[in-house]
Structure formats: C-alpha cells, structure tokens
Short mmCIF file of C-alpha atoms and ligand atoms in Angstrom, two decimals:
data_model
loop_
_atom_site.label_atom_id
_atom_site.label_comp_id
_atom_site.label_asym_id
_atom_site.label_seq_id
_atom_site.Cartn_x
_atom_site.Cartn_y
_atom_site.Cartn_z
CA MET A 1 29.43 6.47 -4.28
CA GLU A 2 27.62 9.76 -4.54
CA ASP A 3 26.86 9.85 -8.24
CA LEU A 4 23.47 8.29 -8.79
CA ARG A 5 22.93 9.91 -12.16
CA LEU A 6 21.84 7.50 -14.85
CA ASP A 7 24.48 8.63 -17.32
CA ALA A 8 27.16 7.66 -14.81
CA LEU A 9 26.44 4.05 -15.85
CA PRO A 10 28.66 2.64 -18.60
CA GLY A 11 26.83 2.48 -21.91
CA VAL A 12 23.97 4.72 -20.85
CA GLY A 13 23.98 7.84 -22.98
CA PRO A 14 21.65 10.80 -23.31
CA VAL A 15 19.11 8.88 -25.43
CA THR A 16 18.59 6.12 -22.88
CA THR A 17 18.66 8.62 -20.03
CA LYS A 18 15.86 10.56 -21.68
CA LYS A 19 13.86 7.41 -22.33
CA LEU A 20 14.24 6.39 -18.69
CA SER A 21 13.38 9.73 -17.22
CA ASP A 22 10.31 9.94 -19.45
CA ALA A 23 9.25 6.69 -17.80
CA GLY A 24 9.75 8.18 -14.35
CA ILE A 25 13.17 6.69 -13.68
CA HIS A 26 15.49 9.43 -12.57
CA ASN A 27 18.46 7.77 -10.95
CA ILE A 28 20.28 4.49 -10.44
CA MET A 29 18.29 3.64 -7.31
CA ASP A 30 15.06 3.89 -9.30
CA LEU A 31 16.35 1.23 -11.69
CA ILE A 32 16.89 -1.20 -8.84
CA VAL A 33 13.57 -0.44 -7.28
CA ARG A 34 11.67 -1.09 -10.52
CA GLY A 35 13.59 -4.15 -11.67
CA PRO A 36 14.12 -5.48 -15.22
CA VAL A 37 10.63 -6.79 -16.00
CA GLU A 38 8.92 -3.56 -15.18
CA LEU A 39 11.64 -1.54 -16.85
CA ALA A 40 11.05 -3.38 -20.12
CA GLU A 41 7.32 -2.88 -19.74
CA ILE A 42 7.37 0.86 -19.17
CA THR A 43 10.13 1.87 -21.55
CA GLY A 44 9.40 -0.56 -24.35
CA MET A 45 13.02 -1.70 -24.45
CA ASP A 46 13.61 -5.41 -24.91
CA LYS A 47 14.02 -7.60 -21.86
CA ASP A 48 17.74 -8.27 -22.35
CA THR A 49 18.60 -4.60 -22.61
CA ALA A 50 16.53 -3.86 -19.54
CA ALA A 51 18.14 -6.69 -17.59
CA ASN A 52 21.56 -5.46 -18.67
CA ILE A 53 20.93 -1.90 -17.46
CA VAL A 54 19.53 -3.07 -14.14
CA GLU A 55 22.52 -5.35 -13.66
CA LYS A 56 24.89 -2.43 -14.29
CA ALA A 57 22.94 -0.34 -11.83
CA ARG A 58 23.16 -3.12 -9.28
CA GLN A 59 26.92 -3.46 -9.74
CA ALA A 60 27.38 0.29 -9.39
CA LEU A 61 25.47 0.31 -6.12
CA VAL A 62 27.31 -2.76 -4.81
CA GLU A 63 30.66 -1.12 -5.63
CA GLY A 64 29.50 2.04 -3.93
CA GLY A 65 28.54 0.01 -0.87
CA MET A 66 24.95 1.16 -1.12
CA ILE A 67 23.36 -2.24 -1.50
CA SER A 68 24.52 -5.69 -0.57
CA LYS A 69 25.79 -8.29 -3.02
CA ASP A 70 23.59 -11.23 -3.97
CA PHE A 71 25.51 -13.52 -1.70
CA VAL A 72 26.64 -11.88 1.46
CA SER A 73 28.15 -13.14 4.63
CA ALA A 74 26.01 -13.36 7.70
CA THR A 75 28.23 -10.64 9.12
CA GLU A 76 27.14 -8.30 6.37
CA VAL A 77 23.49 -9.18 6.87
CA TYR A 78 24.01 -8.51 10.54
CA LYS A 79 25.64 -5.17 9.76
CA ARG A 80 22.79 -4.15 7.47
CA ARG A 81 20.29 -5.15 10.11
CA GLN A 82 22.11 -3.03 12.63
CA GLU A 83 21.32 -0.04 10.44
CA ILE A 84 17.62 -0.72 11.01
CA GLY A 85 16.13 2.29 12.72
CA LYS A 86 13.22 2.17 15.13
CA ILE A 87 10.60 4.84 15.43
CA THR A 88 8.91 5.19 18.78
CA THR A 89 5.11 5.11 18.82
CA GLY A 90 5.17 7.62 21.67
CA THR A 91 3.59 5.00 23.91
CA GLU A 92 5.08 2.43 26.24
CA CYS A 93 2.54 -0.22 25.33
CA LEU A 94 2.93 -0.15 21.54
CA ASP A 95 6.71 0.25 21.79
CA LEU A 96 6.66 -2.90 23.88
CA LEU A 97 4.58 -4.70 21.26
CA LEU A 98 6.93 -3.57 18.49
CA ASP A 99 10.06 -4.24 20.51
CA GLY A 100 11.13 -0.61 20.48
CA GLY A 101 9.15 0.87 17.64
CA LEU A 102 8.33 0.77 13.96
CA GLU A 103 11.27 -0.64 12.01
CA THR A 104 12.91 0.71 8.89
CA GLN A 105 13.82 -1.63 6.02
CA GLY A 106 10.44 -3.27 6.34
CA LEU A 107 6.72 -3.00 5.93
CA THR A 108 4.35 -2.99 8.87
CA GLU A 109 0.73 -3.69 8.13
CA VAL A 110 -1.90 -2.52 10.57
CA TYR A 111 -5.29 -4.12 10.06
CA GLY A 112 -8.53 -3.82 11.94
CA GLU A 113 -12.13 -2.76 11.63
CA PHE A 114 -13.37 0.82 11.09
CA GLY A 115 -12.63 3.15 13.96
CA SER A 116 -10.06 0.84 15.48
CA GLY A 117 -7.40 3.56 15.30
CA LYS A 118 -5.38 2.72 12.19
CA THR A 119 -5.49 6.26 10.85
CA GLN A 120 -4.78 7.73 14.28
CA PHE A 121 -1.76 5.47 14.56
CA CYS A 122 -0.50 6.65 11.16
CA HIS A 123 -0.88 10.29 12.20
CA THR A 124 0.99 9.65 15.42
CA MET A 125 3.90 7.98 13.61
CA CYS A 126 4.10 10.99 11.25
CA VAL A 127 4.96 13.09 14.28
CA THR A 128 7.15 10.72 16.28
CA VAL A 129 9.42 9.93 13.30
CA GLN A 130 10.41 13.59 13.36
CA LYS A 131 11.72 13.44 16.90
CA PRO A 132 15.49 13.44 17.34
CA LYS A 133 17.18 10.06 17.72
CA GLU A 134 17.74 10.54 21.45
CA GLU A 135 13.98 10.73 21.85
CA GLY A 136 13.19 7.66 19.80
CA GLY A 137 12.60 9.28 16.41
CA LEU A 138 14.74 9.27 13.29
CA ASP A 139 14.78 13.02 12.68
CA GLY A 140 13.09 12.20 9.39
CA THR A 141 10.32 13.40 7.16
CA VAL A 142 7.20 11.61 5.94
CA LEU A 143 5.47 10.74 2.73
CA TYR A 144 1.78 10.06 3.33
CA ILE A 145 -0.28 8.47 0.59
CA ASP A 146 -3.88 9.15 1.50
CA THR A 147 -6.37 7.02 -0.40
CA GLU A 148 -9.45 7.66 1.74
CA ASN A 149 -9.16 11.39 2.26
CA THR A 150 -8.73 10.92 5.98
CA PHE A 151 -5.44 12.75 6.49
CA ARG A 152 -6.14 15.63 8.88
CA PRO A 153 -3.47 18.30 9.46
CA GLU A 154 -5.36 19.40 12.59
CA ARG A 155 -4.62 16.00 14.11
CA ILE A 156 -0.92 16.48 13.36
CA VAL A 157 -1.01 19.88 15.09
CA SER A 158 -2.65 18.42 18.18
CA ILE A 159 -0.36 15.38 18.32
CA ALA A 160 2.75 17.53 17.84
CA LYS A 161 1.67 19.88 20.63
CA ALA A 162 1.02 16.95 22.93
CA HIS A 163 4.57 15.78 22.25
CA GLY A 164 5.99 19.23 22.94
CA MET A 165 6.96 19.76 19.31
CA ASP A 166 6.51 22.75 17.03
CA PRO A 167 3.30 22.02 15.09
CA GLU A 168 4.27 24.15 12.10
CA LYS A 169 7.55 22.35 11.68
CA ALA A 170 5.78 19.05 12.07
CA LEU A 171 3.36 19.90 9.25
CA ASP A 172 6.22 21.11 7.06
CA ARG A 173 7.92 17.76 7.26
CA ILE A 174 4.97 15.72 6.03
CA MET A 175 4.27 15.46 2.33
CA VAL A 176 0.78 14.29 1.52
CA ALA A 177 -0.32 12.76 -1.76
CA ARG A 178 -3.99 12.08 -2.29
CA ALA A 179 -4.54 9.01 -4.47
CA TYR A 180 -7.76 8.88 -6.47
CA ASN A 181 -7.62 5.37 -7.85
CA SER A 182 -5.42 2.33 -7.51
CA ALA A 183 -3.37 3.08 -10.62
CA HIS A 184 -2.76 6.58 -9.31
CA GLN A 185 -1.77 5.17 -5.93
CA THR A 186 0.84 2.97 -7.60
CA LEU A 187 2.06 5.81 -9.79
CA ILE A 188 2.57 8.06 -6.76
CA LEU A 189 4.74 5.43 -5.15
CA GLU A 190 6.76 4.91 -8.33
CA GLU A 191 7.34 8.63 -8.67
CA ALA A 192 8.12 8.97 -4.98
CA SER A 193 11.19 6.81 -4.88
CA HIS A 194 13.56 9.51 -6.08
CA MET A 195 12.28 12.01 -3.51
CA ILE A 196 13.00 9.76 -0.61
CA GLN A 197 16.71 10.27 -0.31
CA GLU A 198 16.66 13.97 -1.14
CA ASN A 199 14.10 14.66 1.54
CA ASN A 200 15.36 12.26 4.20
CA ILE A 201 12.02 10.49 4.22
CA LYS A 202 12.07 7.91 6.99
CA LEU A 203 8.40 6.99 7.02
CA LEU A 204 6.17 6.06 4.13
CA VAL A 205 2.48 5.78 5.05
CA VAL A 206 -0.22 4.28 2.85
CA ASP A 207 -3.65 4.68 4.44
CA SER A 208 -5.29 2.54 3.21
CA ALA A 209 -3.16 0.32 1.02
CA VAL A 210 -6.02 -1.90 -0.05
CA GLY A 211 -9.21 0.21 -0.09
CA LEU A 212 -9.03 1.48 -3.67
CA PHE A 213 -8.07 -1.91 -5.08
CA ARG A 214 -10.97 -3.45 -3.26
CA ALA A 215 -13.46 -0.88 -4.49
CA GLU A 216 -12.32 -1.15 -8.10
CA TYR A 217 -12.05 -4.88 -8.44
CA LEU A 218 -15.32 -6.26 -7.27
CA GLY A 219 -16.41 -9.82 -7.65
CA ARG A 220 -14.70 -13.14 -7.94
CA GLY A 221 -13.80 -12.74 -11.61
CA THR A 222 -11.54 -9.76 -11.02
CA LEU A 223 -9.91 -11.13 -7.92
CA SER A 224 -6.77 -12.39 -9.57
CA VAL A 225 -6.18 -9.11 -11.40
CA ARG A 226 -6.70 -7.23 -8.17
CA GLN A 227 -4.30 -9.44 -6.28
CA GLN A 228 -1.69 -9.10 -9.02
CA ARG A 229 -1.85 -5.31 -9.01
CA LEU A 230 -1.94 -5.14 -5.24
CA ASN A 231 0.97 -7.55 -5.14
CA LYS A 232 2.97 -5.26 -7.38
CA PHE A 233 2.16 -2.25 -5.22
CA VAL A 234 3.08 -3.95 -1.97
CA HIS A 235 6.33 -5.34 -3.34
CA LEU A 236 7.30 -1.90 -4.56
CA LEU A 237 6.63 -0.59 -1.07
CA VAL A 238 8.87 -3.25 0.45
CA ARG A 239 11.67 -2.67 -2.06
CA ILE A 240 11.62 1.05 -1.39
CA ALA A 241 11.71 0.49 2.38
CA GLU A 242 14.68 -1.87 2.02
CA THR A 243 16.58 0.23 -0.49
CA TYR A 244 16.23 3.53 1.31
CA ASN A 245 16.25 2.28 4.89
CA CYS A 246 12.88 3.81 5.67
CA ALA A 247 9.82 2.41 7.43
CA ALA A 248 6.73 1.55 5.40
CA LEU A 249 3.39 1.58 7.20
CA ALA A 250 0.26 0.34 5.45
CA THR A 251 -3.26 0.01 6.75
CA ASN A 252 -5.90 -2.51 5.78
CA GLN A 253 -9.52 -2.47 6.87
CA VAL A 254 -11.15 -5.70 7.93
CA MET A 255 -14.76 -6.23 8.74
CA ALA A 256 -15.61 -7.74 12.08
CA SER A 257 -19.15 -8.40 10.99
CA PRO A 258 -21.18 -11.36 12.19
CA ASP A 259 -22.55 -11.99 8.69
CA VAL A 260 -19.42 -13.78 7.62
CA PHE A 261 -20.11 -17.48 7.92
CA PHE A 262 -16.96 -19.03 6.60
CA GLY A 263 -13.40 -18.47 7.60
CA ASP A 264 -12.08 -15.82 9.89
CA PRO A 265 -14.37 -12.79 9.84
CA THR A 266 -11.40 -10.55 10.56
CA ARG A 267 -9.24 -11.79 7.77
CA PRO A 268 -7.62 -8.79 6.06
CA ILE A 269 -9.60 -7.60 3.05
CA GLY A 270 -6.46 -7.48 0.96
CA GLY A 271 -6.21 -11.22 1.20
CA ASN A 272 -2.83 -12.77 1.33
CA VAL A 273 -0.79 -10.36 -0.71
CA VAL A 274 -0.19 -7.90 2.03
CA ALA A 275 0.14 -10.53 4.70
CA HIS A 276 2.88 -12.49 2.98
CA THR A 277 4.99 -9.50 2.19
CA SER A 278 4.65 -7.54 5.39
CA THR A 279 7.45 -7.80 7.78
CA TYR A 280 5.08 -7.20 10.66
CA ARG A 281 1.35 -7.42 10.96
CA ILE A 282 -0.52 -5.80 13.79
CA TYR A 283 -4.20 -6.35 14.45
CA PHE A 284 -6.15 -3.48 16.04
CA LYS A 285 -9.36 -4.27 17.82
CA LYS A 286 -11.96 -2.13 19.56
CA SER A 287 -12.83 -2.96 23.11
CA GLY A 288 -15.17 -0.30 24.39
CA LYS A 289 -13.18 2.90 24.64
CA LYS A 290 -9.92 1.00 24.77
CA ARG A 291 -8.10 -0.59 21.88
CA ILE A 292 -6.19 -3.82 21.70
CA ALA A 293 -3.16 -4.29 19.47
CA ARG A 294 -1.89 -7.74 18.68
CA MET A 295 1.33 -8.72 16.95
CA VAL A 296 0.48 -11.42 14.43
CA ASP A 297 3.03 -13.86 13.03
CA SER A 298 6.17 -11.79 13.27
CA PRO A 299 9.44 -13.62 12.60
CA HIS A 300 10.95 -12.50 15.88
CA HIS A 301 8.33 -11.05 18.17
CA PRO A 302 6.38 -13.11 20.65
CA GLU A 303 2.69 -13.16 19.77
CA GLN A 304 1.30 -10.81 22.37
CA GLU A 305 -1.36 -8.19 22.89
CA VAL A 306 -1.28 -4.78 24.51
CA ILE A 307 -3.99 -2.28 25.41
CA PHE A 308 -3.82 1.28 24.16
CA SER A 309 -6.16 4.25 23.86
CA LEU A 310 -6.88 7.06 21.43
CA GLY A 311 -6.68 10.68 22.47
CA ASP A 312 -5.52 14.15 21.52
CA ALA A 313 -1.97 12.85 21.41
CA GLY A 314 -2.97 10.17 18.89
CA VAL A 315 -2.29 6.68 20.18
CA ILE A 316 -1.66 6.83 23.92
CA ASP A 317 -1.01 4.54 26.83
CA PRO A 318 -4.24 3.40 28.45
CA ASP A 319 -3.32 4.87 31.80
CA SER A 320 -1.49 7.92 30.52
CA ASP A 321 -3.32 10.33 32.84
CA THR A 322 -2.05 8.47 35.87
CA LYS A 323 1.17 7.25 34.31
CA LYS A 324 3.40 9.75 36.07
CA LYS A 325 2.26 8.52 39.47
CA SER A 326 2.12 4.88 38.50
CA THR A 327 5.02 2.55 39.02
CA LYS A 328 3.81 0.03 36.47
CA THR A 329 6.46 -1.88 34.64
CA ALA A 330 6.35 -2.35 30.91
CA LYS A 331 5.29 -5.92 31.48
CA SER A 332 2.11 -4.95 33.25
CA LEU A 333 0.94 -3.21 30.08
CA LYS A 334 0.33 -6.55 28.43
CA VAL A 335 -3.24 -7.68 28.11
CA GLU A 336 -2.65 -10.78 30.18
CA SER A 337 -2.03 -8.80 33.31
CA ALA A 338 -4.41 -5.92 32.70
CA ASP A 339 -8.13 -5.44 33.14
CA PRO A 340 -9.57 -8.96 33.28
CA GLU A 341 -12.75 -7.93 31.49
CA ILE A 342 -10.89 -6.77 28.44
CA ASN A 343 -8.77 -9.84 28.62
CA VAL A 344 -11.77 -12.15 28.47
CA GLU A 345 -13.28 -10.31 25.56
CA SER A 346 -10.11 -10.29 23.55
CA LYS A 347 -9.60 -13.98 24.00
CA SER A 348 -13.14 -14.89 23.06
CA ASP A 349 -13.58 -12.88 19.89
CA SER A 350 -10.41 -11.35 18.63
CA GLY A 351 -10.60 -14.14 16.10
CA VAL A 352 -7.19 -13.76 14.52
CA ASP A 353 -5.54 -17.09 14.26
CA ALA A 354 -1.97 -17.48 13.30
CA ASP A 355 -3.08 -19.74 10.47
CA SER A 356 -5.61 -17.27 9.08
CA LYS A 357 -3.01 -16.10 6.61
CA THR A 358 -2.99 -19.43 4.85
CA GLU A 359 -6.60 -19.20 3.78
CA ASP A 360 -7.91 -19.17 0.21
CA ILE A 361 -7.22 -16.58 -2.49
CA PRO A 362 -4.71 -18.68 -4.33
CA GLU A 363 -4.04 -15.98 -6.90
CA ASP A 364 -1.44 -14.20 -4.88
CA SER A 365 1.53 -16.30 -5.87
CA GLU A 366 4.57 -14.38 -6.95
P1 GTP B 401 -11.26 3.21 9.14
O1 GTP B 401 -10.34 4.09 8.36
O2 GTP B 401 -12.68 3.62 9.01
O3 GTP B 401 -11.07 1.76 8.84
O4 GTP B 401 -10.93 3.39 10.69
P2 GTP B 401 -9.53 3.63 11.41
O5 GTP B 401 -9.05 2.35 11.99
O6 GTP B 401 -8.60 4.38 10.54
O7 GTP B 401 -9.99 4.53 12.62
P3 GTP B 401 -9.42 5.93 13.08
O8 GTP B 401 -7.96 5.88 13.28
O9 GTP B 401 -9.95 7.00 12.17
O10 GTP B 401 -10.06 6.04 14.52
C1 GTP B 401 -11.23 6.74 14.76
C2 GTP B 401 -11.34 6.89 16.27
O11 GTP B 401 -10.26 7.69 16.74
C3 GTP B 401 -12.58 7.63 16.64
O12 GTP B 401 -13.61 6.71 16.91
C4 GTP B 401 -12.18 8.35 17.88
O13 GTP B 401 -12.43 7.52 18.99
C5 GTP B 401 -10.68 8.49 17.80
N1 GTP B 401 -10.27 9.87 17.55
C6 GTP B 401 -10.10 10.47 16.36
N2 GTP B 401 -9.72 11.74 16.51
C7 GTP B 401 -9.63 11.94 17.83
C8 GTP B 401 -9.28 13.10 18.64
O14 GTP B 401 -8.98 14.17 18.14
N3 GTP B 401 -9.30 12.92 19.98
C9 GTP B 401 -9.67 11.75 20.55
N4 GTP B 401 -9.68 11.65 21.86
N5 GTP B 401 -9.99 10.67 19.83
C10 GTP B 401 -9.99 10.77 18.50
MG1 MG B 402 -8.74 5.15 8.64
#
C-alpha cells in the first residue's frame, strides 16, 4: 500500500484531515505512532472518535502489509525480525559487543559518565549508517536531536575521512535539530516521524535523551511528572524505531561520583524509564585513555565487556594502529583476555549490577 494520505482512510474527509495536520499528523503512519490517547489530547476530538480513526489507520496498514496484526504467528514475528538491519560501529570490539552492530526496530541506550565517549559514539554511528550494506551500513540518513549543543560537524568530517568516505556527502545526510527544552525535544520527535520515510532515515540519535528533563524537573516533588514526560518521549522513540525500521540511539549521563552513598552510583540519571524501554543498554566507562563498554541486561546478548578507544575516527579499536599486523581474533578483544590491569579495575568499580534497574523511582509505571 503506497497511499499513506489521511484522506485515503474511510470516513476521513477534508475537515478531519485539516484538524489532524494542524496537530502535526500528516499521514497514516503518524496516527499509529501517536496512538488514540494522544490523538484525543492534541486534537480535542473525543476518545471514541480518536480510537476509531487509529483503528482504521491500523487496519489500512495491516492490509497494506506495513505493520503486523495484533496476533501474529511466530513465523511472521520471525520474518519481521529478519528485516532488522544492523549498523556497524566501524570497530571490531563494539560490533562484537553488539553482535554485529546497532539494530533497527529498537532503542539502544548508551549511558556513562562525562567524557566516556557517548557523543563520540553517536557521531561515529552517524557516519557508519551511511555506508553501503556490503560494508556494514544501511545506506541511510540520520536525524540527530542535539539537546546539549555538542553536535560537531568537524567531527563528522574527520570520522568520514577516516572511513574513506566523502565528508561533504556525509554532512549532507545528517539532519540536526537543536532542542532547547524538554517540550521542544518531544515536539521535534513528533514532527520528525513523517520525515523518516521520505528521507530514508535509518538512525535517530538523541544526545542526550534525559539531560533537559533532568535540568527542568528538579527535586523529589517533580520526579513523577518528569518520569511521565520522559516515559512518553522514550516510548515515542521506540514506536518510531519499530514502525519505520530504523535504529534509535539515546544517551544518558550518569555520575560516577563517590558522594553517592546509597544505591549504585552509576545508576542512569533517567531512572527506570529509559532502562525498561530500551532494547539494549550499554554502559561506557573511562579507564585511563581507554574506554570500556559493557552490555547490560540485553534479552539475547551475553553480558560482556569490551575495550575501545576514542580517536580521530570516532570510536576505534584499542589496538587499531597495530591491527593490520595483529592476528588477534575477535574473542581476544573481550576485556577478560585483554590487559589485566584494565580488567581488574573494571571488575572492582564498574559498579553496574544487573539488578540496578530494579531500584527505586516507582513513578515510571506505564
Ligand atoms: P558528556 O556528554 O559530558 O556526558 O560526555 P560524553 O560521554 O558524551 O563524552 P564525549 O563523547 O564527548 O567524549 C569526550 C572525549 O572524546 C574527550 O575526552 C576526548 O578524549 C575524546 N575526543 C573528542 N574529540 C576527539 C578527537 O577529535 N580526537 C580524539 N582523539 N579524541 C577525541
Ligand atoms: Mg556528550
């Protein structure tokens, strides 16, 4: 089914179409992404009407084979999962950690303290997603939501050059939106959904996903509101990734400060909202000049750590200068079999326990 226009839906005439597009809903996909509750909220239509329109949209997409039915056979789930694309990180070590690369149809959260390389990782993925499929990319474009004003085109140029790609083309294929407050950040994402298909966006970056929410909602009293709003944002991100088969990448700063007396000092600042929704969570940790990345509670990855570095090419393999000569296997990139000093340090203070996600902040229920 090619026709995604709203007025292709039975019973939706010019008046409703206008009402919807005024609310930022431009096609049938947008209806699905927003869902009935939000639709009623933003258009002022009553809940039944909204539910009815979303149901029609859903049916239209099911008939067109664009989304799966509510109950599907395992075969169909399997088929849909086979459409999952993987984007190489440009490194052996992080590709190993991610079992091939960053996945589409899901959200990957990268959390870690300042300077741990989250933003550098985002920049690198902006370039590698553009590579052709044979080279581990998805030949796609990027939407980058920058909430901390840390997007640097110069970094894209240098990473692209290091990967033997045309830097101008690389820049052309990244759309950057600067978000000034958390409401704006959410609005950008809502508005973005209709651009995704038109522009073949395969990577959606939000760096950082949590920072603005955290700055605006200070103190215990506002925590539940913050978690609710953040929850809404993160779920929207996941729905977009699933609907459009693109990868969502969100960062989250954690403090590794010794002045935290209770709980895990490296618990993500966003609390549980991001953690429960993310498909994958990766913890970045500084270890001198090196960095350690750890896969945390993934449904189908072993919990393991790898060492990587930061350089002109963005995230790089720790031994990339000598890599050509080296005969190291992928396995030897794991922390366990690498530099024993780093190994000791990571075991003693990486501090991320699998059960850290079950801690406090009860407000994040759906
Ligand atoms: P916050 O956003 O503050 O939480 O940190 P972050 O995790 O996003 O850190 P970021 O990705 O900005 O990493 C910063 C580190 O990347 C710096 O300490 C540098 O070591 C490294 N880095 C940044 N740019 C370059 C570069 O051009 N070349 C090299 N070699 N390293 C760089
Ligand atoms: Mg950053």
